[in-house]
Tab-separated table of C-alpha atoms in Angstrom:
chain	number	residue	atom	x	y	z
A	1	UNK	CA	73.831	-32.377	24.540
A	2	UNK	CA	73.298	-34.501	21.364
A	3	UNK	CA	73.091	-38.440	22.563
A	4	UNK	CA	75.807	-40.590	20.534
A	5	UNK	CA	72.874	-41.533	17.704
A	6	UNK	CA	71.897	-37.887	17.125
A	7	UNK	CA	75.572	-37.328	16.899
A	8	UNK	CA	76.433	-39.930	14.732
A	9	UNK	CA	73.344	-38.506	12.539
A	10	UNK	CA	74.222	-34.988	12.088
A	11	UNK	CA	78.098	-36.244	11.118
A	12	UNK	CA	75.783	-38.425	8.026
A	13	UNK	CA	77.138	-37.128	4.845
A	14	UNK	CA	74.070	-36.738	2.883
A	15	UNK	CA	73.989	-36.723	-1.061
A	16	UNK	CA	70.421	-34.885	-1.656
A	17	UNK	CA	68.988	-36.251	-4.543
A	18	UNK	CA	67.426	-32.841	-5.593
A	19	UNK	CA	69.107	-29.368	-4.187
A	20	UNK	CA	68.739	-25.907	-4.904
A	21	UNK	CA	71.065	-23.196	-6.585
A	22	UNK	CA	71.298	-19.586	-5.936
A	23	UNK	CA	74.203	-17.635	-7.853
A	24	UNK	CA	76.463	-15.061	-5.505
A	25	UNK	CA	75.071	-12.397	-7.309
A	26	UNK	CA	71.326	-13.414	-7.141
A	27	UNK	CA	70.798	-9.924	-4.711
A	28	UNK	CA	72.913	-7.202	-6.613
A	29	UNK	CA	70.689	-8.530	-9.366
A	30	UNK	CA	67.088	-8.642	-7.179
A	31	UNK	CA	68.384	-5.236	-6.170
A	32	UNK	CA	68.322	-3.881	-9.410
A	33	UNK	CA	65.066	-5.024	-10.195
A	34	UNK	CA	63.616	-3.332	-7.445
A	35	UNK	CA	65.363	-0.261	-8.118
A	36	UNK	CA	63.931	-0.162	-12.070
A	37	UNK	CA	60.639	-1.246	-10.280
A	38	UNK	CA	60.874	2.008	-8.317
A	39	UNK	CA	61.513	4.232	-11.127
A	40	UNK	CA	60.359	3.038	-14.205
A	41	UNK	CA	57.308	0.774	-15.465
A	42	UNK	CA	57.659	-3.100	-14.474
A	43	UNK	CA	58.252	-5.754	-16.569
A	44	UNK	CA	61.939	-4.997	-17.591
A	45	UNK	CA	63.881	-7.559	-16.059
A	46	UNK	CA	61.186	-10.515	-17.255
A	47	UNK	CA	61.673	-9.095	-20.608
A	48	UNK	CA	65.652	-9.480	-20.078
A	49	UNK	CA	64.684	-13.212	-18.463
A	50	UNK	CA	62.762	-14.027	-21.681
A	51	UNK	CA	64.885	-13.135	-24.267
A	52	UNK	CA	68.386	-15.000	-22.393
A	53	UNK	CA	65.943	-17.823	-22.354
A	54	UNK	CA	65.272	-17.569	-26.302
A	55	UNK	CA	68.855	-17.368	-27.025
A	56	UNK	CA	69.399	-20.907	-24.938
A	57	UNK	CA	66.552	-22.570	-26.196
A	58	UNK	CA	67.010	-22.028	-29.630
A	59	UNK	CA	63.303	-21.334	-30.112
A	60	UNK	CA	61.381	-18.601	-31.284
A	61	UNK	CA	59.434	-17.042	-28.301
A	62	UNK	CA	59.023	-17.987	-24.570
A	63	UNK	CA	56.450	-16.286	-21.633
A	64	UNK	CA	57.169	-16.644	-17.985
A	65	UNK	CA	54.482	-17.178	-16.025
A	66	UNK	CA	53.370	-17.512	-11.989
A	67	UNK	CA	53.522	-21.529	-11.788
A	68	UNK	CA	53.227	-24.720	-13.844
A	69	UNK	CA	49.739	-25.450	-13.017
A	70	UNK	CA	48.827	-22.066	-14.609
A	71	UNK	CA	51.266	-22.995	-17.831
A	72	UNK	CA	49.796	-26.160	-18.384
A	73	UNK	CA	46.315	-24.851	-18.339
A	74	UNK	CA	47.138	-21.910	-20.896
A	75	UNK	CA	49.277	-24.153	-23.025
A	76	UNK	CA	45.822	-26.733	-23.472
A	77	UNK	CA	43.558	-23.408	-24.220
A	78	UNK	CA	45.704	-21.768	-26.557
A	79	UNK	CA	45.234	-25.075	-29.208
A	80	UNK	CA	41.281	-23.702	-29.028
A	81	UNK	CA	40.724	-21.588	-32.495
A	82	UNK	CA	40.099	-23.340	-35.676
A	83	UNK	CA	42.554	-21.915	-38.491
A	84	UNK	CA	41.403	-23.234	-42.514
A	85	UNK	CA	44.392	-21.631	-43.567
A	86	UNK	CA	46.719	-24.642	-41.638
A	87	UNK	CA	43.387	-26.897	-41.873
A	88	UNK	CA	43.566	-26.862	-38.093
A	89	UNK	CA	39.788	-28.032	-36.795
A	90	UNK	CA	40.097	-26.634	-33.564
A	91	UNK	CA	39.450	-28.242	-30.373
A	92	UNK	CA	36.903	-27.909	-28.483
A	93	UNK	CA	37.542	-29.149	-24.441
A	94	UNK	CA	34.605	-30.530	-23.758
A	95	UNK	CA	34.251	-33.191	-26.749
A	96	UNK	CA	37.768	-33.265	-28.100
A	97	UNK	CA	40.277	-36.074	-26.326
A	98	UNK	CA	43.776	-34.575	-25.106
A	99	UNK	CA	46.184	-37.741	-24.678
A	100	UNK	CA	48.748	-37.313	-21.150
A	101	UNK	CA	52.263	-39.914	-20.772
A	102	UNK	CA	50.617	-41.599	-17.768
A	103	UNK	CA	54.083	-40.782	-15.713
A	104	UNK	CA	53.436	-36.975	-16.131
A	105	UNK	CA	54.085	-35.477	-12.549
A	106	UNK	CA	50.757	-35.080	-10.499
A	107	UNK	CA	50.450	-31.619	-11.283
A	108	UNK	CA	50.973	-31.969	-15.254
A	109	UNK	CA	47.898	-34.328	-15.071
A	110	UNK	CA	45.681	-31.881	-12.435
A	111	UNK	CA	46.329	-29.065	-14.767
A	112	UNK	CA	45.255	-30.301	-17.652
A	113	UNK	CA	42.252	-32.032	-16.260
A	114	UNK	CA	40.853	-28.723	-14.928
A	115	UNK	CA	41.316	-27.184	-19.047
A	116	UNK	CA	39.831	-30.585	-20.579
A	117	UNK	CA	37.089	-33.045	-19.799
A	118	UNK	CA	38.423	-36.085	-21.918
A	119	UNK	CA	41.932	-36.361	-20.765
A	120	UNK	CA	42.999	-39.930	-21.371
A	121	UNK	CA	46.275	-41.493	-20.425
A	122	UNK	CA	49.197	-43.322	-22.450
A	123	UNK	CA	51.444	-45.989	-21.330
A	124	UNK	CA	55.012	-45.748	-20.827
A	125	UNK	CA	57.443	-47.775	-22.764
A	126	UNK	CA	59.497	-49.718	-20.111
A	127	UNK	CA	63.038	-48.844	-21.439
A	128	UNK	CA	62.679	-44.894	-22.002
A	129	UNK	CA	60.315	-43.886	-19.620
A	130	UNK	CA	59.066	-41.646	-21.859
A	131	UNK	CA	55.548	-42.490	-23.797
A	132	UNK	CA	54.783	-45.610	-26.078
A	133	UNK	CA	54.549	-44.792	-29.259
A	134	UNK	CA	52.667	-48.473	-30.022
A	135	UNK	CA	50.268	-47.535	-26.943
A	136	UNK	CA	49.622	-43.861	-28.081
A	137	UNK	CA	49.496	-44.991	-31.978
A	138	UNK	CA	46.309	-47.177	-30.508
A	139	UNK	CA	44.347	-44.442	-28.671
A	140	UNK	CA	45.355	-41.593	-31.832
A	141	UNK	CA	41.658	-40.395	-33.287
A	142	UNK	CA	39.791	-37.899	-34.633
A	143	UNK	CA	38.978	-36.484	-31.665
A	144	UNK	CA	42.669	-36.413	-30.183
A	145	UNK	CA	43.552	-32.889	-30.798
A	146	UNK	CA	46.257	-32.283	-28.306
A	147	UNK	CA	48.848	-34.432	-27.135
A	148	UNK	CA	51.314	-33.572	-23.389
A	149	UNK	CA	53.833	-35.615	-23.280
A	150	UNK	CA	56.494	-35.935	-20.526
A	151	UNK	CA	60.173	-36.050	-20.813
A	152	UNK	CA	60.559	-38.147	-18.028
A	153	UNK	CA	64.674	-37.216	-15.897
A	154	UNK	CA	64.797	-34.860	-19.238
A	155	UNK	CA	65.101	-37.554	-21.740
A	156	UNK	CA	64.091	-36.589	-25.092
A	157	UNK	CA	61.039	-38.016	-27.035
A	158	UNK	CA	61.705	-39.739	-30.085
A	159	UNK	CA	60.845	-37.837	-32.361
A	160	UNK	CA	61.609	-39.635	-35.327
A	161	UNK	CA	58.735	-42.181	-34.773
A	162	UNK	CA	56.169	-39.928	-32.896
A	163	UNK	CA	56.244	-37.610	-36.272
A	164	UNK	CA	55.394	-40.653	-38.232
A	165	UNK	CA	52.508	-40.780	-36.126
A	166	UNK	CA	51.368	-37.422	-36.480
A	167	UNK	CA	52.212	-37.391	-40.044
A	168	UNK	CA	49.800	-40.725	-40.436
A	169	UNK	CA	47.233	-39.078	-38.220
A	170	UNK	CA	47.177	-36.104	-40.696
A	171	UNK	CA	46.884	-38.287	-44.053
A	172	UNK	CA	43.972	-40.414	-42.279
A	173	UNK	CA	41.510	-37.095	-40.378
A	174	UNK	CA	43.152	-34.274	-42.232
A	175	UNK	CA	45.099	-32.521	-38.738
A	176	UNK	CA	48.199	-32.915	-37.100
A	177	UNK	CA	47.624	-33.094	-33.295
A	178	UNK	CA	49.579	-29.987	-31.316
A	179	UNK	CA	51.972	-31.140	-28.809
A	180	UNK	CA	53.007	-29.813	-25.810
A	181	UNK	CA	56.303	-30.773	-24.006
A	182	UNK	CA	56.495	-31.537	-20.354
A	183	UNK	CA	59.678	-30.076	-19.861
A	184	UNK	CA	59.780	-29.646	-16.386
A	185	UNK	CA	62.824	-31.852	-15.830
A	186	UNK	CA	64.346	-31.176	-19.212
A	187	UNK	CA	66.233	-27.214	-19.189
A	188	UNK	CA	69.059	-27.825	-22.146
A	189	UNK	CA	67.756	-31.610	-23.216
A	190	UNK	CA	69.083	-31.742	-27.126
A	191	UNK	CA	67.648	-34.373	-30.152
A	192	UNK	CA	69.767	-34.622	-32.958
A	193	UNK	CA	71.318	-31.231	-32.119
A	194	UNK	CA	68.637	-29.430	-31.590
A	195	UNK	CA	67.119	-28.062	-28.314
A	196	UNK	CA	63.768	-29.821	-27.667
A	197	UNK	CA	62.229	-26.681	-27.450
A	198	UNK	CA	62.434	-26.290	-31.360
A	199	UNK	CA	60.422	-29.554	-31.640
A	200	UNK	CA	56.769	-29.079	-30.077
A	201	UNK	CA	54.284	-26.602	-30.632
A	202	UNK	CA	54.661	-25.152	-26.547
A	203	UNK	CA	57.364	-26.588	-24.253
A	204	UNK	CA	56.754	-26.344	-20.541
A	205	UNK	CA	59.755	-25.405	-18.578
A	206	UNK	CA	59.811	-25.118	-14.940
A	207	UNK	CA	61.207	-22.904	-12.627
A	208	UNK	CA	60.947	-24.512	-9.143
A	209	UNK	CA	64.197	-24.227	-7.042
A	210	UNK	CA	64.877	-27.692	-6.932
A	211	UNK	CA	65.072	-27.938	-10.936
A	212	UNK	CA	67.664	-27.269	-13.526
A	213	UNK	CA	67.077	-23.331	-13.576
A	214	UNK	CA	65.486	-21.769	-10.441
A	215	UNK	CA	63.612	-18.635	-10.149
A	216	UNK	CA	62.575	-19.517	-6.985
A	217	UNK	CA	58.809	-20.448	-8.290
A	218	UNK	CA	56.872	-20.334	-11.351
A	219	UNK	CA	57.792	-21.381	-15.580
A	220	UNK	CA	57.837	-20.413	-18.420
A	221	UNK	CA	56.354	-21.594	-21.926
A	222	UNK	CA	58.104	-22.176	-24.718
A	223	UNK	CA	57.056	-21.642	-28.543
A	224	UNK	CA	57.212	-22.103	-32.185
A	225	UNK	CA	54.156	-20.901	-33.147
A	226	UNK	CA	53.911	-17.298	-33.358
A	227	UNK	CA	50.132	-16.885	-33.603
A	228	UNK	CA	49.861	-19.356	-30.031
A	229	UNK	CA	52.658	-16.926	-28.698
A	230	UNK	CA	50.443	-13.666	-28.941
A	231	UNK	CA	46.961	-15.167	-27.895
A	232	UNK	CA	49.168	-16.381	-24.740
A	233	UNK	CA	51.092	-13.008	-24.458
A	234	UNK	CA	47.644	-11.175	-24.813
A	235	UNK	CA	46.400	-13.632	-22.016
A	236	UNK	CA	49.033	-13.104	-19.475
A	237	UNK	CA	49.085	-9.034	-19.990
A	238	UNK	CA	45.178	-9.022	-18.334
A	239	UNK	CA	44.268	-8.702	-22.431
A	240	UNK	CA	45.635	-5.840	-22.989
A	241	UNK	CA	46.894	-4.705	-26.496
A	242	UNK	CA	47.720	-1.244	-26.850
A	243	UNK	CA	51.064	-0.134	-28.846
A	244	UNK	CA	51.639	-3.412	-29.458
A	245	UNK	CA	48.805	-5.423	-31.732
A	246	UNK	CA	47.795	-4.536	-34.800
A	247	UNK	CA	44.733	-6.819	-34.885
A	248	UNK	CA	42.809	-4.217	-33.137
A	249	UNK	CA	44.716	-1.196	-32.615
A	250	UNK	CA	41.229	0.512	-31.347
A	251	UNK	CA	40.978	-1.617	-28.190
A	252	UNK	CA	43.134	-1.294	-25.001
A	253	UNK	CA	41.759	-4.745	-24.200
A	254	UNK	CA	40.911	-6.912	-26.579
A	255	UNK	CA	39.980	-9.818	-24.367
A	256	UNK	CA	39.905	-11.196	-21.003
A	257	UNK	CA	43.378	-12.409	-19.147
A	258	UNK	CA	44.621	-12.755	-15.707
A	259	UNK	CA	47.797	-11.047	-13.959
A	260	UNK	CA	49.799	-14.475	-14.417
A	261	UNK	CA	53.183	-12.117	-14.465
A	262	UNK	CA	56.448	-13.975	-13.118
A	263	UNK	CA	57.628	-11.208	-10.506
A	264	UNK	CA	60.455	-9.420	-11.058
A	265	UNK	CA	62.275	-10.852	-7.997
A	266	UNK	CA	62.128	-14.040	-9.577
A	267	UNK	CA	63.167	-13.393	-12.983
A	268	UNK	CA	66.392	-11.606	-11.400
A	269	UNK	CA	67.105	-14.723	-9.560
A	270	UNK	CA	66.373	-16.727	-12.765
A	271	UNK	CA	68.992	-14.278	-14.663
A	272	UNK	CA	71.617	-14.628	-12.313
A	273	UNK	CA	71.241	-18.236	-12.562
A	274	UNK	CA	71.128	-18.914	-15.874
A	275	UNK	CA	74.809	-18.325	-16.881
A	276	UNK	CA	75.726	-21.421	-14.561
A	277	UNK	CA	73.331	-23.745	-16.170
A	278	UNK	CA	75.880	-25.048	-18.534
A	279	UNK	CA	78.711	-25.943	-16.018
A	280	UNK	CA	76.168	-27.660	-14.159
A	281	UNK	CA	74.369	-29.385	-17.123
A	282	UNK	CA	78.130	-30.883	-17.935
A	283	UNK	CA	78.443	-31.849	-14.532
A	284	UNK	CA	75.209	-33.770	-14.587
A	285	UNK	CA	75.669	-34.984	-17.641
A	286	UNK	CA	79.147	-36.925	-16.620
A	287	UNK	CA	77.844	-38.090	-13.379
A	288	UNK	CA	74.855	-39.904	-15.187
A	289	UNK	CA	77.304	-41.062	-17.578
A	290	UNK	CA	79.829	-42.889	-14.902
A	291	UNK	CA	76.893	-44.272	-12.725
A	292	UNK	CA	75.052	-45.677	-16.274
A	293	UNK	CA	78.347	-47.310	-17.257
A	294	UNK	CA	78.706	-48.856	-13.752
A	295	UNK	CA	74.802	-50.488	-13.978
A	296	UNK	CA	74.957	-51.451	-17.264
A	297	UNK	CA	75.468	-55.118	-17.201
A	298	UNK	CA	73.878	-55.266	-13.327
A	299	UNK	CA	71.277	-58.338	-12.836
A	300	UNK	CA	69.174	-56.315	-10.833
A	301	UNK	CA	69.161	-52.887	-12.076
A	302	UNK	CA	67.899	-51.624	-15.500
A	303	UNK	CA	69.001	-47.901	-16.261
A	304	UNK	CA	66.826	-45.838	-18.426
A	305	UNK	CA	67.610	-45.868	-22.125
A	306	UNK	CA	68.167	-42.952	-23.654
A	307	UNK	CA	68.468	-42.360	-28.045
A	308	UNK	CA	71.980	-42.321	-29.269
A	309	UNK	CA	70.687	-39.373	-31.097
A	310	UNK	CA	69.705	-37.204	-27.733
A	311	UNK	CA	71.551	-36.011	-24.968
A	312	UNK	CA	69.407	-35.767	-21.871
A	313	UNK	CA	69.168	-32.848	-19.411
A	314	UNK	CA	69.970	-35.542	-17.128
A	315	UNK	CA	67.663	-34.143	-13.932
A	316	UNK	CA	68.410	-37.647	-11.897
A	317	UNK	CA	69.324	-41.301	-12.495
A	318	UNK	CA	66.185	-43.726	-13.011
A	319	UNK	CA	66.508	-47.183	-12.410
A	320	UNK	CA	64.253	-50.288	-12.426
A	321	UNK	CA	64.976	-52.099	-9.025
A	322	UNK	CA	64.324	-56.014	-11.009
A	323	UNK	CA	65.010	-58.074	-7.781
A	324	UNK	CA	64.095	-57.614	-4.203
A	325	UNK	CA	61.529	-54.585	-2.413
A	326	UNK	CA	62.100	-51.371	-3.849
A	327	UNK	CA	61.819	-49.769	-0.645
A	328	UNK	CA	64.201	-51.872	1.327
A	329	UNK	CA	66.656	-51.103	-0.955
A	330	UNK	CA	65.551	-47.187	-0.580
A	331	UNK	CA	65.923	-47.488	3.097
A	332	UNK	CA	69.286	-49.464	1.953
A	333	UNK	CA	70.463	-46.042	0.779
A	334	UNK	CA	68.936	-43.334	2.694
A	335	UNK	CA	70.530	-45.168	5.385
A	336	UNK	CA	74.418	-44.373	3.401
A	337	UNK	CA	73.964	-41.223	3.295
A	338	UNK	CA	72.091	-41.493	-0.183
A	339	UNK	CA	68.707	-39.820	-0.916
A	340	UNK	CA	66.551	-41.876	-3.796
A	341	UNK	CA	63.051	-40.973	-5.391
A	342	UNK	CA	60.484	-42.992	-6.310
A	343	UNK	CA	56.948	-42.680	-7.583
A	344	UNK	CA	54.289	-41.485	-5.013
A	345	UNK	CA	51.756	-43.792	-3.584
A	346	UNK	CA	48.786	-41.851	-5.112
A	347	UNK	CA	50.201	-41.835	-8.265
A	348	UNK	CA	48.419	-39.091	-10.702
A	349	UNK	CA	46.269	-42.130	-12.307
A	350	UNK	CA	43.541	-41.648	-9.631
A	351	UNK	CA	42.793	-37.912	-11.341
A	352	UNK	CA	40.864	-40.231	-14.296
A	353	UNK	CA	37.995	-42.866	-14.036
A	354	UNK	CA	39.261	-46.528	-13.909
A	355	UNK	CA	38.250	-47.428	-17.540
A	356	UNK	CA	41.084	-44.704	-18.259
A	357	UNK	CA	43.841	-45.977	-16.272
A	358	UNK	CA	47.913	-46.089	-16.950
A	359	UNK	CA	48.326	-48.839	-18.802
A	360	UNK	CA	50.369	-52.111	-18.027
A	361	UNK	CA	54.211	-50.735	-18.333
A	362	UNK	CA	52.556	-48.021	-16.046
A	363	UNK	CA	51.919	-50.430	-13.169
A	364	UNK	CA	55.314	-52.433	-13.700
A	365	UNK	CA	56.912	-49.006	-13.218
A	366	UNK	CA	54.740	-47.856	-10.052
A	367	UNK	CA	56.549	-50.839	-8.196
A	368	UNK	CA	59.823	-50.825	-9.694
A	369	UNK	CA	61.126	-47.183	-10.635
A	370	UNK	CA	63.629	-45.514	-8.473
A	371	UNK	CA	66.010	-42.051	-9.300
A	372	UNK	CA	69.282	-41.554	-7.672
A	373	UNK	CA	71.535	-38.605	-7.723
A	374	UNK	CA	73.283	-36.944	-10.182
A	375	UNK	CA	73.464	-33.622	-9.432
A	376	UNK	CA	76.079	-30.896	-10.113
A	377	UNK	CA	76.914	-30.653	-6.438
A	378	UNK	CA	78.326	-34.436	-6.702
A	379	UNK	CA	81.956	-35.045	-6.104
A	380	UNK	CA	83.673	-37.596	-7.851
A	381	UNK	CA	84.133	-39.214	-4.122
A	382	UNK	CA	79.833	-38.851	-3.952
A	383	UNK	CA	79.988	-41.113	-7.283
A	384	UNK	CA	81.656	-43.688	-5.892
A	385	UNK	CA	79.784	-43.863	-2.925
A	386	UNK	CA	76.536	-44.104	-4.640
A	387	UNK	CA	77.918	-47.101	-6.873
A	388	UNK	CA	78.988	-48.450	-3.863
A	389	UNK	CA	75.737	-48.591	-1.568
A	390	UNK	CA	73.746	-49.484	-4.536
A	391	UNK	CA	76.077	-52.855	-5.132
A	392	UNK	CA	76.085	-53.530	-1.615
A	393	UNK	CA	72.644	-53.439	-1.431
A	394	UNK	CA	72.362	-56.650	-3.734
A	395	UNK	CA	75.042	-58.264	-2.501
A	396	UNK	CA	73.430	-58.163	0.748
A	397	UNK	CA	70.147	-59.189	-0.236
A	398	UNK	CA	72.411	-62.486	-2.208
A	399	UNK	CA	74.039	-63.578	0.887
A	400	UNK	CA	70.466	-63.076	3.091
A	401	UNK	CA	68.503	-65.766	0.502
């Protein structure tokens, strides 16, 4: 028999701050794939993934692939080749600098650090979240080839101001850097009505089950350049070529590439989910809206801005915590019934040597950055509740001092 605490514990209404979705028809639709599986050659249903996933996107091409540390990596080595016909001088991982936002999730960081040896980092501007354009305008070079930038809760970059940099970058050493979009927490973000997979060079989407659009595991890259598309679509079929390229129709393989396939289970399960993705997105979408308004003008919070001209793919609600211990008033709300997130205690900054390190914004961040719900699961009831504990909290900590 449950003693009165457990009881009173397992009658807690939580409000998960991350939670996974699987559509009611997630196993007719796994069931298929198993059947075609059975009597036909594989790779159907990814193919049917892929292309629902071009239509959304709005982009030209996307690649599903195993997991994001193995999409990061490929993104990185596909900016290799030189090409004098788009005066592209290649880049070369050992000598050329790739530049990371310095909140990039551990495994963004780890990925590309395994590809690259000079991986440096870029601060954060304290309002967005997202890169600073005044830090990352200081460490631009002519060695910075490549440039993977986070879209931190699935807030857009601006855009406007980062392709002035690029464009100055080019008129001073001749090259536009390629960019690659962390995207993990950004499935349907939008700047100035367009999805931000049209934007970058490669977008990195994930597929976790806790994200926007679950497969279970695994991602999927997507592009706008057709030539990066096939040398990664030659890399993830083992090489092979046959029937299909016409750069060298004698080979079966014309170079070396690993089985890096998203199974078929998965890309049923990312099928069936896909068609909800709106709904949810709108749901998300509102409840980051109504908690925003309701912390706007708040002494001690600081929501994250976000560029009249985006909409975000809202994936939670970050705030700056400006008064008190960020993990009191964590414990504040996990003990209402409200789960929070906040940055791990060995942030991704120890992956690179101390002269490389975050940045100042970086550090302000590490102590003060927490993400609340927003979820599609939310009730309007949930919404209230989490404006609720969070004003307590302060109002408690004001009568305490």
């Amino acid at each position: 028999m449950a003693s009165c605490g457990e009881e009173k514990h397992q009658q807690q209404h939580w409000i998960p701050v991350l939670k996974p979705f699987v559509a009611p028809n997630a196993i007719d639709l796994q069931n298929q794939a198993l059947q075609t599986l059975a009597t036909r050659e594989g790779g159907v249903t990814n193919q049917m993934f892929e292309s629902q996933l071009r239509d959304f996107l709005d982009c030209s091409s996307t690649l599903t692939l195993t997991s994001l540390t193995t999409g990061f990596g490929l993104a990185v080595s596909l900016c290799g080749p030189a090409d004098k016909e788009t005066k592209w001088p290649g880049f070369d991982p050992r000598r050329d600098k790739v530049l990371v936002s310095s909140l990039a999730p551990f495994v963004t960081h780890g990925s590309v650090k395994q590809v690259c040896r000079r991986v440096r980092k870029v601060d954060v501007d304290l309002r967005t979240f997202n890169v600073s354009l005044r830090d990352l305008e200081n460490k631009l070079d002519g060695r910075t080839k490549v440039l993977v930038l986070t879209l931190w809760a699935g807030a857009p970059l601006d855009w406007a101001g980062l392709n002035r940099l690029l464009d100055q970058h080019r008129r001073i050493h001749g090259f536009r850097p390629k960019v690659i979009q962390d995207c993990s927490q950004a499935m349907g973000a939008m700047y100035q009505d367009r999805g931000v997979a049209a934007l970058a060079d490669v977008s990195v989407f994930s597929l976790h089950n806790t994200h926007h659009l679950s497969a279970g595991s695994g991602c999927f890259l997507a592009f706008n350049n057709d030539e990066m598309f096939q040398k990664a679509l030659r890399h993830r079929e083992n090489g092979y070529t046959r029937g299909w390229s016409t750069e060298t129709p004698n080979d079966d393989f014309a170079q070396a590439g690993p089985d890096i396939h998203l199974s078929e289970l998965s890309a049923a399960l990312g099928l069936a989910n896909l068609p909800h993705l709106p709904k949810q997105l709108a749901s998300r979408r509102e409840n980051w809206s109504v908690l925003t308004e309701a912390f706007r003008n708040h002494p001690c919070l600081e929501t994250q801005l976000v560029d009249p001209e985006s909409v975000s793919a809202c994936f939670v609600l970050s705030v700056r915590v400006l008064q008190g211990s960020v993990d009191r008033f964590r414990d504040h709300c996990h003990r209402h019934g409200v789960t929070t997130m906040s940055l791990p205690r060995s942030s991704s900054s120890s992956l690179l040597s101390s002269q490389d390190g975050p940045g100042d914004a970086f550090h302000v961040l590490s102590r003060e950055l927490v993400s609340l719900p927003v979820g599609w699961w939310m009730t309007e009831k949930d919404v209230r509740h989490v404006i609720r504990v969070v004003c307590a909290h302060f109002r408690q900590d004001e009568k305490e001092k």
